[in-house]
PDB file of C-alpha atoms and ligand atoms in Angstrom:
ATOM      1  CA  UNK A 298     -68.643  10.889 -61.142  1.00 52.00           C
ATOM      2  CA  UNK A 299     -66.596  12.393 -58.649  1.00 55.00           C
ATOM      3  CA  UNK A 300     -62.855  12.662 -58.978  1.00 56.00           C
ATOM      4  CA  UNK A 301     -59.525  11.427 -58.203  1.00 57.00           C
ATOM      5  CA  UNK A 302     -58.653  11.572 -53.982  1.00 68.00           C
ATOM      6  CA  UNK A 303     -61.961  10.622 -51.927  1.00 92.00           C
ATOM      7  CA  UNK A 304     -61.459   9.942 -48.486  1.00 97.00           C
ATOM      8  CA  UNK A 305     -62.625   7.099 -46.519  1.00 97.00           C
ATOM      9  CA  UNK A 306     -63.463   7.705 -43.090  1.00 97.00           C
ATOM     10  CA  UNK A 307     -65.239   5.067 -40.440  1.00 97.00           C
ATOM     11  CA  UNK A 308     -68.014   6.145 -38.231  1.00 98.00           C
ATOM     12  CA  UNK A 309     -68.431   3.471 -35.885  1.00 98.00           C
ATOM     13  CA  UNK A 310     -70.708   5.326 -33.689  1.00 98.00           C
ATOM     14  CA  UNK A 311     -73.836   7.728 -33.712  1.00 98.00           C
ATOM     15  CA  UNK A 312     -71.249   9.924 -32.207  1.00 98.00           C
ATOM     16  CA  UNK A 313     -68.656   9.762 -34.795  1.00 98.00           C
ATOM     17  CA  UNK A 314     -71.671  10.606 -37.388  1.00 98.00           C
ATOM     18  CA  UNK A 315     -72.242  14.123 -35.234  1.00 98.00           C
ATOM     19  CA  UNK A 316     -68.899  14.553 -35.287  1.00 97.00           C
ATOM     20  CA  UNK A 317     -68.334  14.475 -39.012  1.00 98.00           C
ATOM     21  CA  UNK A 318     -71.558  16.891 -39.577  1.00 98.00           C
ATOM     22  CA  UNK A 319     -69.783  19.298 -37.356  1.00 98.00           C
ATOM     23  CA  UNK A 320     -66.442  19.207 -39.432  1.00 98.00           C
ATOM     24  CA  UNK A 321     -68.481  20.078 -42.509  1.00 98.00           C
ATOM     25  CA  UNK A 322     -70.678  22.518 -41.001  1.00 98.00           C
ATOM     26  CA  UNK A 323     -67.148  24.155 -39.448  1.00 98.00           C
ATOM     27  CA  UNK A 324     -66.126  24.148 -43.724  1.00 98.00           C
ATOM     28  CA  UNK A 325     -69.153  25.161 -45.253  1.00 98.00           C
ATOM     29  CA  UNK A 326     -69.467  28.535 -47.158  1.00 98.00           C
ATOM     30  CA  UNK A 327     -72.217  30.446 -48.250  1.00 98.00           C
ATOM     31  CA  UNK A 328     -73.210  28.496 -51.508  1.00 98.00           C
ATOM     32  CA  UNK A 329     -71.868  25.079 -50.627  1.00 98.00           C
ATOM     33  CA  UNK A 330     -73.422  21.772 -52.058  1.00 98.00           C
ATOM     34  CA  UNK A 331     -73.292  18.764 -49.955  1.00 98.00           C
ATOM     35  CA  UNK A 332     -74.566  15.786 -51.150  1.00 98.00           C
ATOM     36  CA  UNK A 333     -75.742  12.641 -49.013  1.00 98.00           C
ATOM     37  CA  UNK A 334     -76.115   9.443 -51.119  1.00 97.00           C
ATOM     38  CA  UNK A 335     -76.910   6.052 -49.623  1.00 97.00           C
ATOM     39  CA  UNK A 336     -79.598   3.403 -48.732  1.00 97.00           C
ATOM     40  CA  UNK A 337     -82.566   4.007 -46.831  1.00 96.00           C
ATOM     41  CA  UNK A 338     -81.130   4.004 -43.252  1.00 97.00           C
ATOM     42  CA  UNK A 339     -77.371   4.651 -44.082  1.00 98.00           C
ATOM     43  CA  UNK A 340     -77.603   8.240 -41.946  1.00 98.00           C
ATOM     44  CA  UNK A 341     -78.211  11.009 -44.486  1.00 98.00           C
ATOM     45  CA  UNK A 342     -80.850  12.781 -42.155  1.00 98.00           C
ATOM     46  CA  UNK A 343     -78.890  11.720 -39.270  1.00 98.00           C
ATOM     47  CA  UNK A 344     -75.797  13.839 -40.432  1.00 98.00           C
ATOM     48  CA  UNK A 345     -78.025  16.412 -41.695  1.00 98.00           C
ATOM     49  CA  UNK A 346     -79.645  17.178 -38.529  1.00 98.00           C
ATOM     50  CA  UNK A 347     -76.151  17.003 -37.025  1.00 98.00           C
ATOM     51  CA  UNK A 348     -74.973  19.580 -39.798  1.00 98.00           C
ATOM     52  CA  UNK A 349     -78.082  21.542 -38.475  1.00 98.00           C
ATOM     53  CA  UNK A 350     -77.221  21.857 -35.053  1.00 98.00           C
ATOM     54  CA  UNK A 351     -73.810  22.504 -35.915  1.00 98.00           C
ATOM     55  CA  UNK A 352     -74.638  25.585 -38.217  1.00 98.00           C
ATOM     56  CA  UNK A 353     -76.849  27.023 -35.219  1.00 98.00           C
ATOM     57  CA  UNK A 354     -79.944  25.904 -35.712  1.00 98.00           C
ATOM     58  CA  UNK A 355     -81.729  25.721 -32.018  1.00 94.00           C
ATOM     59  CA  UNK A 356     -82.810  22.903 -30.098  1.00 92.00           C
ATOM     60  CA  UNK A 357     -86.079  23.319 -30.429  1.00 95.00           C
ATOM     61  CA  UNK A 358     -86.641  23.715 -34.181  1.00 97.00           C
ATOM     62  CA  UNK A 359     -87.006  19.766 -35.483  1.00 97.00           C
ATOM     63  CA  UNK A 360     -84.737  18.810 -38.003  1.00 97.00           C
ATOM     64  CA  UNK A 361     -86.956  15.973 -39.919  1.00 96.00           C
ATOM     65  CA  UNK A 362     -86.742  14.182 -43.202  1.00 96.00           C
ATOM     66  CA  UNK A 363     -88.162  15.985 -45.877  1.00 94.00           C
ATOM     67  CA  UNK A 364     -89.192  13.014 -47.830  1.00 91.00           C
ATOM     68  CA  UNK A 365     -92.570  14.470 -48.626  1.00 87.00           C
ATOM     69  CA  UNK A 366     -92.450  17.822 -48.189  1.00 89.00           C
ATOM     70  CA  UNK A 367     -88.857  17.944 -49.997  1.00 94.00           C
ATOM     71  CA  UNK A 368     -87.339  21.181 -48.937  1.00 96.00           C
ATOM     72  CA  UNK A 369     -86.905  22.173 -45.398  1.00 98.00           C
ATOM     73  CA  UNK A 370     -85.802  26.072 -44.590  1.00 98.00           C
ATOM     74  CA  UNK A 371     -83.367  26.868 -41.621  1.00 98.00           C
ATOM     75  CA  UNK A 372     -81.856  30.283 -40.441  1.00 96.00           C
ATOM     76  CA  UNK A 373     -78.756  29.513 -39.330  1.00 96.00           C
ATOM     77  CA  UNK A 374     -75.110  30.863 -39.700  1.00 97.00           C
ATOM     78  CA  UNK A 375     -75.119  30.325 -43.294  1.00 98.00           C
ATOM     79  CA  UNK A 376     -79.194  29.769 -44.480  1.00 98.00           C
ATOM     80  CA  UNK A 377     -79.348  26.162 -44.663  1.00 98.00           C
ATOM     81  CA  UNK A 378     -82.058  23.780 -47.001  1.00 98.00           C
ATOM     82  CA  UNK A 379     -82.148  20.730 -46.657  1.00 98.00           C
ATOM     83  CA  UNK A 380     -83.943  19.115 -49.711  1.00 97.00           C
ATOM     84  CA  UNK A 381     -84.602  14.760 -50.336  1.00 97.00           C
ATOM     85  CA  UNK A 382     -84.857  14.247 -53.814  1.00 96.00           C
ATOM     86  CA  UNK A 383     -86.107  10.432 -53.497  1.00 94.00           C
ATOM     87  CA  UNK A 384     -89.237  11.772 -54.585  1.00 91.00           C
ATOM     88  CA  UNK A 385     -88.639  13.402 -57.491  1.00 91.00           C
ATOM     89  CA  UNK A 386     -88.299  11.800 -60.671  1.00 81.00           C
ATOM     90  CA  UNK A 387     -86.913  14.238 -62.721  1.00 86.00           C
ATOM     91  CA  UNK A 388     -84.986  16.879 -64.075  1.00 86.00           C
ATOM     92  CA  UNK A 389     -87.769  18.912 -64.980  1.00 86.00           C
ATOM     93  CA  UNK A 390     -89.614  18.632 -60.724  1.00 86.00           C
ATOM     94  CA  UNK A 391     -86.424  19.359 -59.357  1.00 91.00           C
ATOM     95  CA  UNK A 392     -86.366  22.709 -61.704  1.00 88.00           C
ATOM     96  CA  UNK A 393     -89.864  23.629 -59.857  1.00 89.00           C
ATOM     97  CA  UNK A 394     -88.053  23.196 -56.547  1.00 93.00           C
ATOM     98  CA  UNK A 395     -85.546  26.044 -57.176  1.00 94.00           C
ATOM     99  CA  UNK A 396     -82.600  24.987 -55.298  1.00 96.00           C
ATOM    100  CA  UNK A 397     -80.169  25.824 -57.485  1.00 94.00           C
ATOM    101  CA  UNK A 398     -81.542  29.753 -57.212  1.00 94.00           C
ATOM    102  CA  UNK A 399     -81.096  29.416 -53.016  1.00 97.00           C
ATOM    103  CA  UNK A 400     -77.641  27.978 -53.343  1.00 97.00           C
ATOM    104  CA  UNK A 401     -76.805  31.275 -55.581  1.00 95.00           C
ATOM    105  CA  UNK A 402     -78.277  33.222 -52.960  1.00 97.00           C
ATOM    106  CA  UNK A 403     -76.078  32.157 -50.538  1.00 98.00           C
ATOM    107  CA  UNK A 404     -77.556  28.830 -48.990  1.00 98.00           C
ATOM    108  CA  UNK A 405     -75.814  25.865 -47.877  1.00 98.00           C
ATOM    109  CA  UNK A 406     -77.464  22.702 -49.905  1.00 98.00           C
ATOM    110  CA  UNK A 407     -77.758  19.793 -48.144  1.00 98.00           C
ATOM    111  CA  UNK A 408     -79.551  17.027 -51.054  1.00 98.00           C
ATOM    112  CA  UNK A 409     -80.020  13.178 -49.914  1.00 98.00           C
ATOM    113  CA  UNK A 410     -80.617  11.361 -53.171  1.00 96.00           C
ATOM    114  CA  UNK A 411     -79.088  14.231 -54.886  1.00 95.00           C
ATOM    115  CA  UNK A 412     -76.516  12.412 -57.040  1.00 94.00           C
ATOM    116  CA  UNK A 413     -78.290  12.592 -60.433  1.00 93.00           C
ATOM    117  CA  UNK A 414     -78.305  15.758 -60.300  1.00 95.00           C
ATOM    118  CA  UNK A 415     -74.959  17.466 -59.605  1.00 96.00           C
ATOM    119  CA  UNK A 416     -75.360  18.920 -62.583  1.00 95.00           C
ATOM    120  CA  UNK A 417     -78.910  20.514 -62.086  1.00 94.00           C
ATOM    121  CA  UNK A 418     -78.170  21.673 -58.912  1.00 96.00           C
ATOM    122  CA  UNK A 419     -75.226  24.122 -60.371  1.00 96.00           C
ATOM    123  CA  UNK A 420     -72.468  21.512 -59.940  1.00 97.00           C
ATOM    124  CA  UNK A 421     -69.781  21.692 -57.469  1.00 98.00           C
ATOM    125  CA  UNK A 422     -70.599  19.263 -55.352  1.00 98.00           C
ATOM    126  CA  UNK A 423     -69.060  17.283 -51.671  1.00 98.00           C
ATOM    127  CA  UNK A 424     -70.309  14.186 -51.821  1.00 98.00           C
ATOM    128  CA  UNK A 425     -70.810  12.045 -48.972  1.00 98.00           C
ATOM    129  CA  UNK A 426     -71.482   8.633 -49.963  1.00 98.00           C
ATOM    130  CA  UNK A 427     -72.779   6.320 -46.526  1.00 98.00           C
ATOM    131  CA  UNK A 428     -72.956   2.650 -46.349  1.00 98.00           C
ATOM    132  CA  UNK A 429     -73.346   0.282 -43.525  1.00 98.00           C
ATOM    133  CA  UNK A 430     -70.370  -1.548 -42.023  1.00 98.00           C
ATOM    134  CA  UNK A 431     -69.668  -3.859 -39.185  1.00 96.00           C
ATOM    135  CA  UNK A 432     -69.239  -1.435 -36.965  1.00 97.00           C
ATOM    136  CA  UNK A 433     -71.160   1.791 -37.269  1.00 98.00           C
ATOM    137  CA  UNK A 434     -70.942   3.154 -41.094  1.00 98.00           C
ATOM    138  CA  UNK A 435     -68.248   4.262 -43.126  1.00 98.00           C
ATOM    139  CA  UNK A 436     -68.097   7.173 -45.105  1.00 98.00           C
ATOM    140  CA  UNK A 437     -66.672   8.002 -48.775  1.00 98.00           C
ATOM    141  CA  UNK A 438     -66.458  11.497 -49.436  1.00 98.00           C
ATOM    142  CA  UNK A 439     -65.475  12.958 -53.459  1.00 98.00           C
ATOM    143  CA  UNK A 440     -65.188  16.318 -54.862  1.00 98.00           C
ATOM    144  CA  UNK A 441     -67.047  17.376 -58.513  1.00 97.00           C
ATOM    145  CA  UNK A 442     -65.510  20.408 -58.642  1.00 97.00           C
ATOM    146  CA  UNK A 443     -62.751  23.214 -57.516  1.00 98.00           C
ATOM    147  CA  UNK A 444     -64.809  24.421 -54.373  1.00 98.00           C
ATOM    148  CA  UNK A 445     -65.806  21.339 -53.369  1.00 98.00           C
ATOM    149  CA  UNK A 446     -62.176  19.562 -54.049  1.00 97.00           C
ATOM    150  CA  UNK A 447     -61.173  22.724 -51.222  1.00 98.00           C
ATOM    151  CA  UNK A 448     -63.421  21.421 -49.126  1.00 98.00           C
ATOM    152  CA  UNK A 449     -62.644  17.785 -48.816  1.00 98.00           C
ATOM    153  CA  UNK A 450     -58.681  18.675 -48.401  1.00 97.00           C
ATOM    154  CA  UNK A 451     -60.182  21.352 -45.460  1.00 97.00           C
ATOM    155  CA  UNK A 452     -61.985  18.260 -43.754  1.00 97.00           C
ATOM    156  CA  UNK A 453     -59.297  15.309 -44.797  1.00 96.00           C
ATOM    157  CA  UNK A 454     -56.494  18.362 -42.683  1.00 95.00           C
ATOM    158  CA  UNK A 455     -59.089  18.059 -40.058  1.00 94.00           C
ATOM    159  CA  UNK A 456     -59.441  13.837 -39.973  1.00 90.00           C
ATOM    160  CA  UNK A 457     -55.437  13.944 -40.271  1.00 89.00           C
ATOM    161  CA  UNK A 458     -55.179  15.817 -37.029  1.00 88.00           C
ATOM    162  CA  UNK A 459     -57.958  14.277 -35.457  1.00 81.00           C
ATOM    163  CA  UNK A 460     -55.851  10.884 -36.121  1.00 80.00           C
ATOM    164  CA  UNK A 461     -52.649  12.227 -34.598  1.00 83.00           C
ATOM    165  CA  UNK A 462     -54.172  13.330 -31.542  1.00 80.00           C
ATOM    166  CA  UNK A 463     -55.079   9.785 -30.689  1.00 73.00           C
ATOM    167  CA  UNK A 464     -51.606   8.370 -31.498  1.00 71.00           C
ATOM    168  CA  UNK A 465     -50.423  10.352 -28.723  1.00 68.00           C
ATOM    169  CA  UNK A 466     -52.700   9.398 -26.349  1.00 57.00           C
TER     170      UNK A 466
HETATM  171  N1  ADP B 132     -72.259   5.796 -37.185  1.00 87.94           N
HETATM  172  C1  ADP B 132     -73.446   5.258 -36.935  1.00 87.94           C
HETATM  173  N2  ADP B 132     -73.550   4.064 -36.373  1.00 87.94           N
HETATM  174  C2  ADP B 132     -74.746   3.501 -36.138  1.00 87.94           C
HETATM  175  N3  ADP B 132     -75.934   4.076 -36.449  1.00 87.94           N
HETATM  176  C3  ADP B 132     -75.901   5.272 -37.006  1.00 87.94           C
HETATM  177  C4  ADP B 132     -74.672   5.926 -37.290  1.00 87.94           C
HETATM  178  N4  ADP B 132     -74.949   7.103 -37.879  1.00 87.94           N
HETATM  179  C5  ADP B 132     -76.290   7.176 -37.953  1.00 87.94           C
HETATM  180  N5  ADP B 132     -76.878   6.089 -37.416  1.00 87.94           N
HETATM  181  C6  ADP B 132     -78.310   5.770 -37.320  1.00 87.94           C
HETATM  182  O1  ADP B 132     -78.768   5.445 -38.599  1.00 87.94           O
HETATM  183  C7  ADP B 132     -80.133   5.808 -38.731  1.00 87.94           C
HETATM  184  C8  ADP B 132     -80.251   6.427 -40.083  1.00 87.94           C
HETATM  185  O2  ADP B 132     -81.510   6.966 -40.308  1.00 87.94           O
HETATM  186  P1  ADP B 132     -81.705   8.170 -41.317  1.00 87.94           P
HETATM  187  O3  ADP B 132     -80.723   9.234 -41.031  1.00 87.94           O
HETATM  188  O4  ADP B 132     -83.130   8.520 -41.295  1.00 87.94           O
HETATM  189  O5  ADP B 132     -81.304   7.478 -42.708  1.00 87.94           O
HETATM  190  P2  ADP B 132     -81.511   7.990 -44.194  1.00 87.94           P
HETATM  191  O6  ADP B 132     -81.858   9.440 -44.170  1.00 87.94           O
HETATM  192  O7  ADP B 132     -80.195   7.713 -44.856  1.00 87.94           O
HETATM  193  O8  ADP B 132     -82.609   7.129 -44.763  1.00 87.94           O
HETATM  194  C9  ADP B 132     -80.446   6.755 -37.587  1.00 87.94           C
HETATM  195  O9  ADP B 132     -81.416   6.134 -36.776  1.00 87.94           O
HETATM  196  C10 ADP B 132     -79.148   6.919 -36.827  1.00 87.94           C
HETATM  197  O10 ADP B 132     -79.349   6.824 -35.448  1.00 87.94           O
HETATM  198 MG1   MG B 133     -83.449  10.525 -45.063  1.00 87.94          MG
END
């Protein structure tokens, strides 16, 4: 589904997880849609929290799953929601949900299980794909779309530097 130039980046750590939330938290724009695919466990809530904190939302606000409740609200530099679509079985409950209306008002959309429905959600979309590997996780991120395609070269500039800096060391 997603195009042409993903990038592949390891996470070996809980660390390296935050780190990667902050780097698309630093990117994100009013009206961004980030989605978090992978198994139970692979991190999505983990790096959404971290994308949270990142965006400004304080300490003591939780940042928890919303498996059952769905859609969690944050103020933060851009508005954030944070939705988990495991739940919902179709097209037609995620229409009730209304995320695609917050995202055109300006919100950052953070979806785990959001894949099947790019489309739904207004298209456009980062997508962070997490799986578990011997050390840590690795992460495969693809573009849908022109915005998003902006995005991953903003974050892959960001990961190139990142790289350098340790060869010199
Ligand atoms: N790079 C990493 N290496 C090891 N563990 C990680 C890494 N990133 C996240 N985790 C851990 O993986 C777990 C994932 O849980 P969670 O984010 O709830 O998963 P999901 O939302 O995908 O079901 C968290 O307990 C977190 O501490
Ligand atoms: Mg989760």
């Amino acid at each position: 589904m997603t195009e042409p130039g993903s990038l592949r980046i390891e996470l070996a750590t809980r660390r390296e997880t935050m780190r990667l939330g902050a780097r698309l938290a630093s990117t994100a724009r009013a009206g961004d849609l980030l989605i978090l695919s992978g198994d139970l466990g692979a991190g999505k809530t983990f790096m959404s929290r971290a994308i949270a904190r990142s965006l400004g939302v304080a300490r003591d606000v939780r940042v928890t799953s919303p498996t059952f409740t769905l859609v969690h609200q944050y103020q933060a530099r851009i508005p954030l929601v944070h939705a988990d679509l495991y739940r919902v079985g179709d097209a037609h409950g995620l229409i009730e949900l209304g995320l695609d209306e917050l995202r055109a008002e300006g919100a950052l959309l953070v979806v785990e299980w959001g894949e099947p429905f790019v489309a739904e959600l207004g298209g456009d979309a980062l997508v962070v794909g997490l799986v578990l590997a011997a050390r840590g996780r690795l992460a495969t991120l693809g573009a849908t779309g022109p915005r998003s395609a902006e995005w991953l070269s903003e974050i892959a500039k960001l990961q190139a530097a990142v790289r350098n800096e340790g060869k010199h060391e």
